[in-house]
CSV table of C-alpha atoms in Angstrom, one decimal:
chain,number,residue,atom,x,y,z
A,1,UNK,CA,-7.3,94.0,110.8
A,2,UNK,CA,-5.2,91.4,108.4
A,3,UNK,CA,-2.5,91.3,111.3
A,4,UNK,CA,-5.2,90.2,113.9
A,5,UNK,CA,-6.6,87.6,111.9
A,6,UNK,CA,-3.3,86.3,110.8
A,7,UNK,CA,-1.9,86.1,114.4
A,8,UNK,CA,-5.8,84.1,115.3
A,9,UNK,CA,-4.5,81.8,112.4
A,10,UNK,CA,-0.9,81.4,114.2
A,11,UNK,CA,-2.5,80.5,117.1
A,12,UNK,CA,-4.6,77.9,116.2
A,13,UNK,CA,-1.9,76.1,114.2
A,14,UNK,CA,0.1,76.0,117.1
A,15,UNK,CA,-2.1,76.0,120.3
A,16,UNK,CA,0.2,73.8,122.5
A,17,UNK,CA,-1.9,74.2,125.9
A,18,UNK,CA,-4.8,72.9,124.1
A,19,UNK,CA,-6.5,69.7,125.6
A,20,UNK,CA,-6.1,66.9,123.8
A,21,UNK,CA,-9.0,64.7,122.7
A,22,UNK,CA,-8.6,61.8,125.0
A,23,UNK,CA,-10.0,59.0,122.9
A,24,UNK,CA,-7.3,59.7,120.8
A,25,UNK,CA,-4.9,59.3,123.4
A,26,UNK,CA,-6.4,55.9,124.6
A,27,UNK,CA,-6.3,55.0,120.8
A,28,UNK,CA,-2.5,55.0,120.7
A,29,UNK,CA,-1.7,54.4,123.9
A,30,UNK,CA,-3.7,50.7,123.2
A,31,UNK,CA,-1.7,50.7,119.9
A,32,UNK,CA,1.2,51.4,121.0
A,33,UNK,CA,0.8,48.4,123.6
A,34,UNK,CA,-0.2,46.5,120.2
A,35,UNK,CA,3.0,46.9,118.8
A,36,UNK,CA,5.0,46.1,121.8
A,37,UNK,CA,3.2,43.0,122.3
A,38,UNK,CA,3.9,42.1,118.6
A,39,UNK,CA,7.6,42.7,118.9
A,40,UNK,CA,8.0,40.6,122.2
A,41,UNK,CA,5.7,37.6,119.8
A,42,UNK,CA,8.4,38.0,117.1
A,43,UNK,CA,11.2,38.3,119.4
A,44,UNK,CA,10.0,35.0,120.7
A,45,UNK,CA,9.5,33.3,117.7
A,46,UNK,CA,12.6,34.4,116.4
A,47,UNK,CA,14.7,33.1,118.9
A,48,UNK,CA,12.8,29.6,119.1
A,49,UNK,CA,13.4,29.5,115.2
A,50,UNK,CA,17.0,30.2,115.8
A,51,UNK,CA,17.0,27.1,118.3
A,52,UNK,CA,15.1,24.5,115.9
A,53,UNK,CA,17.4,26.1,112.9
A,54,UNK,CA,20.5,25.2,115.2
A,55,UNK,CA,20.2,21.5,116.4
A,56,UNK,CA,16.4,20.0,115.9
A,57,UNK,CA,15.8,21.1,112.7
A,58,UNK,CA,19.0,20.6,111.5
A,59,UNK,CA,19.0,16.9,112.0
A,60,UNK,CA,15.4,16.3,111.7
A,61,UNK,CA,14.5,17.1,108.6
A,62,UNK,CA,11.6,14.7,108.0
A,63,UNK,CA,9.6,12.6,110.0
A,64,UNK,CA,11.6,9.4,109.5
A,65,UNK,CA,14.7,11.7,111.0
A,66,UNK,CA,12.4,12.5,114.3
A,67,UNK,CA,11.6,8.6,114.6
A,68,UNK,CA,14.9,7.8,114.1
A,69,UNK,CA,16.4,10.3,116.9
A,70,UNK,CA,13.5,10.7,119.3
A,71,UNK,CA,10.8,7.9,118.3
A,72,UNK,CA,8.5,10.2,118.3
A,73,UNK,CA,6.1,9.5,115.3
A,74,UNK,CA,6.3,12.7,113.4
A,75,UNK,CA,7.4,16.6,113.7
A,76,UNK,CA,3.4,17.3,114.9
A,77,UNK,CA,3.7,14.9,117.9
A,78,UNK,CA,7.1,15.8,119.6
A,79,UNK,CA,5.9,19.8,119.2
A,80,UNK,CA,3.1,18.8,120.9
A,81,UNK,CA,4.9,16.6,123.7
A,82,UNK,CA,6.8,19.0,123.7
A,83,UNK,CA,4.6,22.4,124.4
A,84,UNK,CA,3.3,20.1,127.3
A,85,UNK,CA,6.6,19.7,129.5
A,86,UNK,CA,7.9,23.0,128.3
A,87,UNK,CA,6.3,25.2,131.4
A,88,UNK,CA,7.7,22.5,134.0
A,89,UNK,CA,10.9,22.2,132.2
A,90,UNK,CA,11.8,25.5,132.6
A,91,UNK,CA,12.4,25.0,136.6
A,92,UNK,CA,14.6,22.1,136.0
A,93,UNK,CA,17.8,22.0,138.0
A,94,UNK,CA,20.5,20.3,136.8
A,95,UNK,CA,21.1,16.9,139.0
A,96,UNK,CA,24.8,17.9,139.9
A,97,UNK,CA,23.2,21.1,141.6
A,98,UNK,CA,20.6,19.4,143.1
A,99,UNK,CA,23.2,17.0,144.9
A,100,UNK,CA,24.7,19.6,146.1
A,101,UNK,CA,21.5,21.2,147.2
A,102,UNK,CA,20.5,18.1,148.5
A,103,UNK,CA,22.9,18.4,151.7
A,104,UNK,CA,22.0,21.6,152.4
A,105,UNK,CA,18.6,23.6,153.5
A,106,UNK,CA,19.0,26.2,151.1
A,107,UNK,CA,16.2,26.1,148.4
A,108,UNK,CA,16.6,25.2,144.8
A,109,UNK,CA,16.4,27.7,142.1
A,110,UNK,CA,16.8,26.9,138.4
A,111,UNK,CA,19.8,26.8,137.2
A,112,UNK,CA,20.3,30.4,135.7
A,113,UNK,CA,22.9,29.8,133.2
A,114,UNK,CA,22.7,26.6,130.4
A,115,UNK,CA,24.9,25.6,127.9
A,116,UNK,CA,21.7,24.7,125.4
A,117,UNK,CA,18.8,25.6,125.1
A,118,UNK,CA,16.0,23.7,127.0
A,119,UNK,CA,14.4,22.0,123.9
A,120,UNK,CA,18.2,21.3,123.3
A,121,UNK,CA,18.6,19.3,126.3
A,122,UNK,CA,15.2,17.4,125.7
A,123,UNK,CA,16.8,16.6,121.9
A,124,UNK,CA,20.0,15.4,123.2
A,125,UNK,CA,18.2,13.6,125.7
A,126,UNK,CA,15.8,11.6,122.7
A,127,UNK,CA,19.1,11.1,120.9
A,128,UNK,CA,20.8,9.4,123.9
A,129,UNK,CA,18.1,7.2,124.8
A,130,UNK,CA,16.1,6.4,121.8
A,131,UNK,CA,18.7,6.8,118.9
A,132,UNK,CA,20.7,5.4,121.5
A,133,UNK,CA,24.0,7.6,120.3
A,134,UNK,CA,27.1,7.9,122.6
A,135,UNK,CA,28.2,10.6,124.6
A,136,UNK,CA,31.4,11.3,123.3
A,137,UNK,CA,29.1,11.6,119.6
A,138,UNK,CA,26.6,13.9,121.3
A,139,UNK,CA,28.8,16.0,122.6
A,140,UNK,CA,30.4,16.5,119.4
A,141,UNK,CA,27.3,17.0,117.9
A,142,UNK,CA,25.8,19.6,120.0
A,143,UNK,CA,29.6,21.2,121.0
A,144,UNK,CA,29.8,20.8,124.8
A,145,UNK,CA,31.7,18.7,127.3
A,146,UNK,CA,31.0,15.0,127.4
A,147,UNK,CA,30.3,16.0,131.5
A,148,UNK,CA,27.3,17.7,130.0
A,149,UNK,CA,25.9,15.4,127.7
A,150,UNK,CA,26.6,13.3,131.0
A,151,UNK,CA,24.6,15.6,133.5
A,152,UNK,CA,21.7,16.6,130.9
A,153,UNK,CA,20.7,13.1,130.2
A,154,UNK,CA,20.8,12.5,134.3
A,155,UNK,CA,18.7,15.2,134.7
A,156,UNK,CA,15.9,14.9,131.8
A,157,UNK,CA,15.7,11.3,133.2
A,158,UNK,CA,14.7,12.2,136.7
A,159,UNK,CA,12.5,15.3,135.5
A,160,UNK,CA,10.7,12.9,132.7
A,161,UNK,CA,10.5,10.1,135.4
A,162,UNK,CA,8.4,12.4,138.3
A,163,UNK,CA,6.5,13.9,135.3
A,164,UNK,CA,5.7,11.1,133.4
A,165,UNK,CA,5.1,8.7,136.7
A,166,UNK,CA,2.4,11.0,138.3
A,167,UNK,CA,0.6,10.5,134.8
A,168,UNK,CA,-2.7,7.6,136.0
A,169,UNK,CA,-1.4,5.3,133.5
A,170,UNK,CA,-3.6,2.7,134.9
A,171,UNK,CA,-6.8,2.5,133.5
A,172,UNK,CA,-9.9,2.2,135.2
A,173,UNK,CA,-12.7,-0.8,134.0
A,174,UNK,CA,-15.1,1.4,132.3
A,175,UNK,CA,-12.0,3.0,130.4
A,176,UNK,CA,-10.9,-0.8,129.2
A,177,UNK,CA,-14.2,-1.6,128.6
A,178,UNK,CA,-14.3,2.1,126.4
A,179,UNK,CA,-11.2,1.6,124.6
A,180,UNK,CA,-11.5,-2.3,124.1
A,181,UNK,CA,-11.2,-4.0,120.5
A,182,UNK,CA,-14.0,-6.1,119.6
A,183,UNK,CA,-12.0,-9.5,119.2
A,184,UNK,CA,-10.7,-9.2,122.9
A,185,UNK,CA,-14.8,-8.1,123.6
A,186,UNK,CA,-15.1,-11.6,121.4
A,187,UNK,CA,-12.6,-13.8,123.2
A,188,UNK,CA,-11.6,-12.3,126.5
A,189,UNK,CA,-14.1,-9.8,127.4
A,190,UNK,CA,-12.9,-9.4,131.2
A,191,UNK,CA,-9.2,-8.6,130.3
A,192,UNK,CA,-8.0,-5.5,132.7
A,193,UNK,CA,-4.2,-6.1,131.8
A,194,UNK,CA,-1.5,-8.5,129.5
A,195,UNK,CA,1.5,-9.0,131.4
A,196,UNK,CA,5.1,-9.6,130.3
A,197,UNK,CA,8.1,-9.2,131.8
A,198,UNK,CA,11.7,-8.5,129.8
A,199,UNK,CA,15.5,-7.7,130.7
A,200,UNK,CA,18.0,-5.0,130.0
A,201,UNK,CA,21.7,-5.4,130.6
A,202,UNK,CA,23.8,-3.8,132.8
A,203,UNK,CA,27.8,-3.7,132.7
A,204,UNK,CA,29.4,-6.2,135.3
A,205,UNK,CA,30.4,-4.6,138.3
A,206,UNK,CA,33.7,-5.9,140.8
A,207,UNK,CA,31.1,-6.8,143.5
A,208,UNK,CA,30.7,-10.3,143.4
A,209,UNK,CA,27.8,-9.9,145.3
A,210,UNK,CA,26.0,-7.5,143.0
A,211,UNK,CA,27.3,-9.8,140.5
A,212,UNK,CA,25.4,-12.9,142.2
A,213,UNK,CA,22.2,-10.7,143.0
A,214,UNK,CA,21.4,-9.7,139.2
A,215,UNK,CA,22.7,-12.8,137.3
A,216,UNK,CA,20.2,-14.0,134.8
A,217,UNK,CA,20.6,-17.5,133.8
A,218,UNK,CA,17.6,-16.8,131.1
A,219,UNK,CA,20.3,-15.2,128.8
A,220,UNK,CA,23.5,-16.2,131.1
A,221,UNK,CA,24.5,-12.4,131.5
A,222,UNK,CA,23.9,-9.6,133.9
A,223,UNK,CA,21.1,-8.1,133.9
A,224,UNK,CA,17.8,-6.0,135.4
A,225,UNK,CA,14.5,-7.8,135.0
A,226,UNK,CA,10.9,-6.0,134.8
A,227,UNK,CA,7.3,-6.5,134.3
A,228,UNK,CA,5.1,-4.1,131.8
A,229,UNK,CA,1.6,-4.5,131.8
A,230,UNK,CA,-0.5,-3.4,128.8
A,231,UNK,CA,-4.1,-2.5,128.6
A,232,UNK,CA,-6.3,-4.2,125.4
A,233,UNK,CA,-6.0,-1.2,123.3
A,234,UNK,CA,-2.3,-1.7,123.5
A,235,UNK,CA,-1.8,1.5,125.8
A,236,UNK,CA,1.2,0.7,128.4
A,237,UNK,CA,-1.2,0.9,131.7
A,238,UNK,CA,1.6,-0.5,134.2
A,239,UNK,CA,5.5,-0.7,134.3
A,240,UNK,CA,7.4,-2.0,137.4
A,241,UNK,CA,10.5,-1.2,138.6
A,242,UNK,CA,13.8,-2.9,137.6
A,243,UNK,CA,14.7,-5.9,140.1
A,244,UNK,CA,17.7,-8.5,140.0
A,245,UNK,CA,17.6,-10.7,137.0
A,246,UNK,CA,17.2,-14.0,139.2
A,247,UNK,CA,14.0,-12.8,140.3
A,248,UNK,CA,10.9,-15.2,139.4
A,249,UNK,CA,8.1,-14.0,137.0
A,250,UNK,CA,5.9,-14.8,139.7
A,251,UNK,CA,7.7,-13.3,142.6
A,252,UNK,CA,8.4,-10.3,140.6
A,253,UNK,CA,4.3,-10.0,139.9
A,254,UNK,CA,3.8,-9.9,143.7
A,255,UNK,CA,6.4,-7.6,144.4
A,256,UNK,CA,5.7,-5.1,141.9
A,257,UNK,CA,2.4,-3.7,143.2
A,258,UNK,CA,0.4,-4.5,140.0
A,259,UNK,CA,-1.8,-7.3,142.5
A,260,UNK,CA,-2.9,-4.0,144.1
A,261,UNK,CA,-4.2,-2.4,141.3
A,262,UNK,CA,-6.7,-5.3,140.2
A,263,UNK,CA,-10.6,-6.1,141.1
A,264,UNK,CA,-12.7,-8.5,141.8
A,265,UNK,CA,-13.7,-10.2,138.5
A,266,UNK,CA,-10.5,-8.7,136.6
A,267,UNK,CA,-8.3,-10.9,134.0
A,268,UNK,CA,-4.9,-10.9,134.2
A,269,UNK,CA,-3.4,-12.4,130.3
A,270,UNK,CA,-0.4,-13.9,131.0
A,271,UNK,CA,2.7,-16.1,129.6
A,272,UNK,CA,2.2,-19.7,130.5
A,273,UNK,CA,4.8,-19.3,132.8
A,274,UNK,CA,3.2,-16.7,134.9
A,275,UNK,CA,2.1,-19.1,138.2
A,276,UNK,CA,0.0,-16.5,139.6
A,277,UNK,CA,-3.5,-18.2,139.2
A,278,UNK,CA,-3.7,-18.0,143.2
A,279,UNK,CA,-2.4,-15.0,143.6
A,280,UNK,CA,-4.6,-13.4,141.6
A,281,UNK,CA,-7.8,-15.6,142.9
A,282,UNK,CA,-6.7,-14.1,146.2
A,283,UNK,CA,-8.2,-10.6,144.7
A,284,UNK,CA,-11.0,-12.1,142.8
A,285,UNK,CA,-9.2,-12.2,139.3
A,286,UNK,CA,-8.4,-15.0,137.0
A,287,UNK,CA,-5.3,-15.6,134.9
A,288,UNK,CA,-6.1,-16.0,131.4
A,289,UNK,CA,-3.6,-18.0,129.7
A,290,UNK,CA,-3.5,-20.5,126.5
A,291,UNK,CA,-4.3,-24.1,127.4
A,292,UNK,CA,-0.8,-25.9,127.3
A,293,UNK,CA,-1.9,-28.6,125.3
A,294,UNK,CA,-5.0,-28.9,122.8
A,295,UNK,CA,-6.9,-31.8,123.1
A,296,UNK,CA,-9.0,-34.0,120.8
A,297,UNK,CA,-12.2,-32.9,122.9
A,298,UNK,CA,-11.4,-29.4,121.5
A,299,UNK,CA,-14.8,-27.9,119.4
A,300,UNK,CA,-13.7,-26.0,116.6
A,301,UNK,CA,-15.0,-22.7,118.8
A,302,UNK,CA,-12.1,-24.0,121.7
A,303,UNK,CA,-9.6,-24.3,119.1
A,304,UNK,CA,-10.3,-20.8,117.6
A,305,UNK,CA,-10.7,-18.8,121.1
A,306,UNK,CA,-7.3,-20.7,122.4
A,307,UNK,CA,-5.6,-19.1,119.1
A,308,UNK,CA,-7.1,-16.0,119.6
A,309,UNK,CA,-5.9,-15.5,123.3
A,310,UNK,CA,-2.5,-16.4,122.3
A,311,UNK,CA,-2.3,-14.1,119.6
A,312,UNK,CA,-3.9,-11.1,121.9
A,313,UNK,CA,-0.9,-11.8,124.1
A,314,UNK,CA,1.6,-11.2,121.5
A,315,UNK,CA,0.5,-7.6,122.0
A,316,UNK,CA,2.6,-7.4,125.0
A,317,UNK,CA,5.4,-8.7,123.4
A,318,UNK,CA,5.2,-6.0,121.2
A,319,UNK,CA,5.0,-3.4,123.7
A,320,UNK,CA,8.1,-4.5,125.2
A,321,UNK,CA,9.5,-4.5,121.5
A,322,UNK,CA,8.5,-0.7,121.3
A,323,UNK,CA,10.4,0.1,124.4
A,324,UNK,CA,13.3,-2.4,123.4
A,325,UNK,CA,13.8,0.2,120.0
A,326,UNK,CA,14.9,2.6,122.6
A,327,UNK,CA,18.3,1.6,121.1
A,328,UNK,CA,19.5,2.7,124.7
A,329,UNK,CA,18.8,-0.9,125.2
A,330,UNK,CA,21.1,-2.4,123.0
A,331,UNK,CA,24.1,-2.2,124.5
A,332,UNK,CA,25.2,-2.5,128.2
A,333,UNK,CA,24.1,0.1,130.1
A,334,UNK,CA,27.3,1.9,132.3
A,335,UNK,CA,27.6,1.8,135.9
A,336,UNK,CA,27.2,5.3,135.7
A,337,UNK,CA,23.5,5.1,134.4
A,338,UNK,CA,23.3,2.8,137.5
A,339,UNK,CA,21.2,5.0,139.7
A,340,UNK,CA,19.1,6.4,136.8
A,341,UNK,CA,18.4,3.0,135.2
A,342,UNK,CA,14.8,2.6,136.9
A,343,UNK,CA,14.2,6.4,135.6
A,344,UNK,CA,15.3,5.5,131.6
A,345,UNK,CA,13.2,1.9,132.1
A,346,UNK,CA,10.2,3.8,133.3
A,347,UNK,CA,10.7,6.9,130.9
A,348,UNK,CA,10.9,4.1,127.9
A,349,UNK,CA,7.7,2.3,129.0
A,350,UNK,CA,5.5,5.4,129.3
A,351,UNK,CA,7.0,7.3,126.3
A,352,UNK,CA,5.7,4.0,123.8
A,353,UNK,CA,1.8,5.6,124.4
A,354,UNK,CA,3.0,8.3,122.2
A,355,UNK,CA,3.4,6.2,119.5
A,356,UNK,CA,-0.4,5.5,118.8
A,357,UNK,CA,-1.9,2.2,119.3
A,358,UNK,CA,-0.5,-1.7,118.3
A,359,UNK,CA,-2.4,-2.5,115.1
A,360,UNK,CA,-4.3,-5.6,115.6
A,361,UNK,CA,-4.7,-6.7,112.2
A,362,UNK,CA,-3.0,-9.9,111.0
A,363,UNK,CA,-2.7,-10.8,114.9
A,364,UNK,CA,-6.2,-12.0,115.3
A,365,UNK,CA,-7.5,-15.6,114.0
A,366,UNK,CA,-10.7,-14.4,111.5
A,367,UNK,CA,-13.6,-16.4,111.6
């Protein structure tokens, strides 16, 4: 009798065929897929803390480093920028390939091998441009070829160029009207857009011609000439392209497609050397500019609004100062940035919104 009840004892331990309870099985079979998930998070994070360890976080240390290399306000505001262009980013082609590609009917794939890291390339792309750091430096600095640096910074200008140019930059009235301060509401309630328009430098080429086509007498050097339009909260809302530095204010207004953009009953803020007035009345704008001489028939209320538009147009010149501390800009750019140019100038332009808005204060007459 013991012998039968300790072999029913045996067999109960050790029932093998027995069914198991399937809610248990669900249970770790959903924990199980728990864990795997949490390992592929920490793989993840582990290797993007390897990449920030390795180049941005090793020379951005505090926010005055990231405004300094990328001009980017603070650490918060390029990891944002930067989770945004991330997913596109990731099916960049690098612009040697996609010459090559070009003359063929093969399609494009990314480019499966990289010498950095993607949020590499962006950095050494922020360094070039807005610390404005050489390429021999850079490629020191992140320890590849000077042809890389070379063909990253081509490529992260063409990629942020179609990215950041299909942004609607251009705001519509109701959005001015939104987002406008109350001394342009005060003073210049109809204001759509301030215009100005700035040069960059570019190295002398052996065509004379060129030469002749995008000589500036303004600053008696060679150079690229274009018009930025800002709306009155300071956002950048337009940005031509780069044309020959001859090129009139006015000629370069009509050419640059901005006329298109405006309604009837728009104002256009402009330099007093803007002579657009009937190209502009032609759409049903004005041009708002200062008066160039105050008279004695002035009121005091003249004399204050003819301050206050003049100082509402420094904002523009401002904006162009923003775009200007892309220290790309202060030197002569290389023939070899000759075909990207228009991509940097644009790239610059639209980048400044990321900065936050112009503070008005101390630019505006107070009553």
């Amino acid at each position: 009798m013991m012998e039968e009840v300790a072999a029913s004892v045996v067999m109960t331990e050790h029932d093998y065929g027995s069914a198991a309870n399937p809610g248990a099985l669900d249970a770790a079979a959903a924990r199980i897929q728990q864990l795997e998930d949490k390992i592929k998070e920490l793989t993840t994070e582990l290797s993007q803390l390897k990449v920030w360890q390795v180049h941005f976080h090793r020379f951005c240390v505090s926010d005055k480093d990231i405004l300094f290399y990328t001009r980017f306000t603070s650490r918060y505001v390029f990891c944002d920028f930067w989770e945004a262009i991330q997913p596109s980013a990731s099916m960049v082609v690098y612009w040697s390939k996609a010459q090559k590609k070009g003359q063929t009917f093969e399609p494009i794939s990314p480019s499966p091998t990289r010498t950095l890291q993607l949020i590499d390339e962006f950095f050494l792309f922020c360094c070039r441009v807005a610390a404005g750091l050489q390429e021999k430096v850079l490629a020191d600095m992140f320890q590849v070829s000077v042809s890389t640096v070379s063909r990253v910074v081509i490529t992260w200008a063409n990629y942020l160029f179609l990215l950041l140019g299909s942004l609607p930059i251009w705001m519509s009235k109701q959005q001015v009207k939104n987002t406008m301060p109350s001394k342009f509401v005060q003073y210049s309630p109809d204001v759509r857009v301030i215009i100005d328009c700035t040069e960059v430098r570019c190295q002398n080429s052996s065509s004379l011609t060129l030469q002749s086509e995008v000589f500036s007498s303004y600053k008696n050097t060679t150079t690229l000439k274009g018009l930025i339009g800002i709306a009155p909260c300071s956002a950048v809302t337009f940005v031509s392209s780069l044309f020959t530095g001859s090129i009139s204010d006015r000629e370069l207004t009509e050419r640059s497609g901005l006329l298109d953009l405006l309604e009837a009953g728009d104002g256009c803020m402009a330099d007093k050397g803007f002579t657009i007035e009937k190209l502009l009345a032609d759409r049903g704008a004005t041009l708002i500019i200062p008066p160039f001489k105050m008279t004695a028939q002035f009121t005091k209320e003249d004399a204050l609004k003819t301050q206050a538009i003049a100082r509402l147009r420094i904002l523009v010149e401002r904006a162009i100062r923003r775009v200007k501390e892309y220290r790309i800009w202060e030197h002569t750019l290389p023939l070899t940035l000759s075909g990207t140019v228009n991509q940097l100038w644009t790239v610059c332009c639209v980048m400044t919104n990321f900065q936050g808005p112009l503070d008005l204060k101390g630019y505006i007459p107070v009553e």
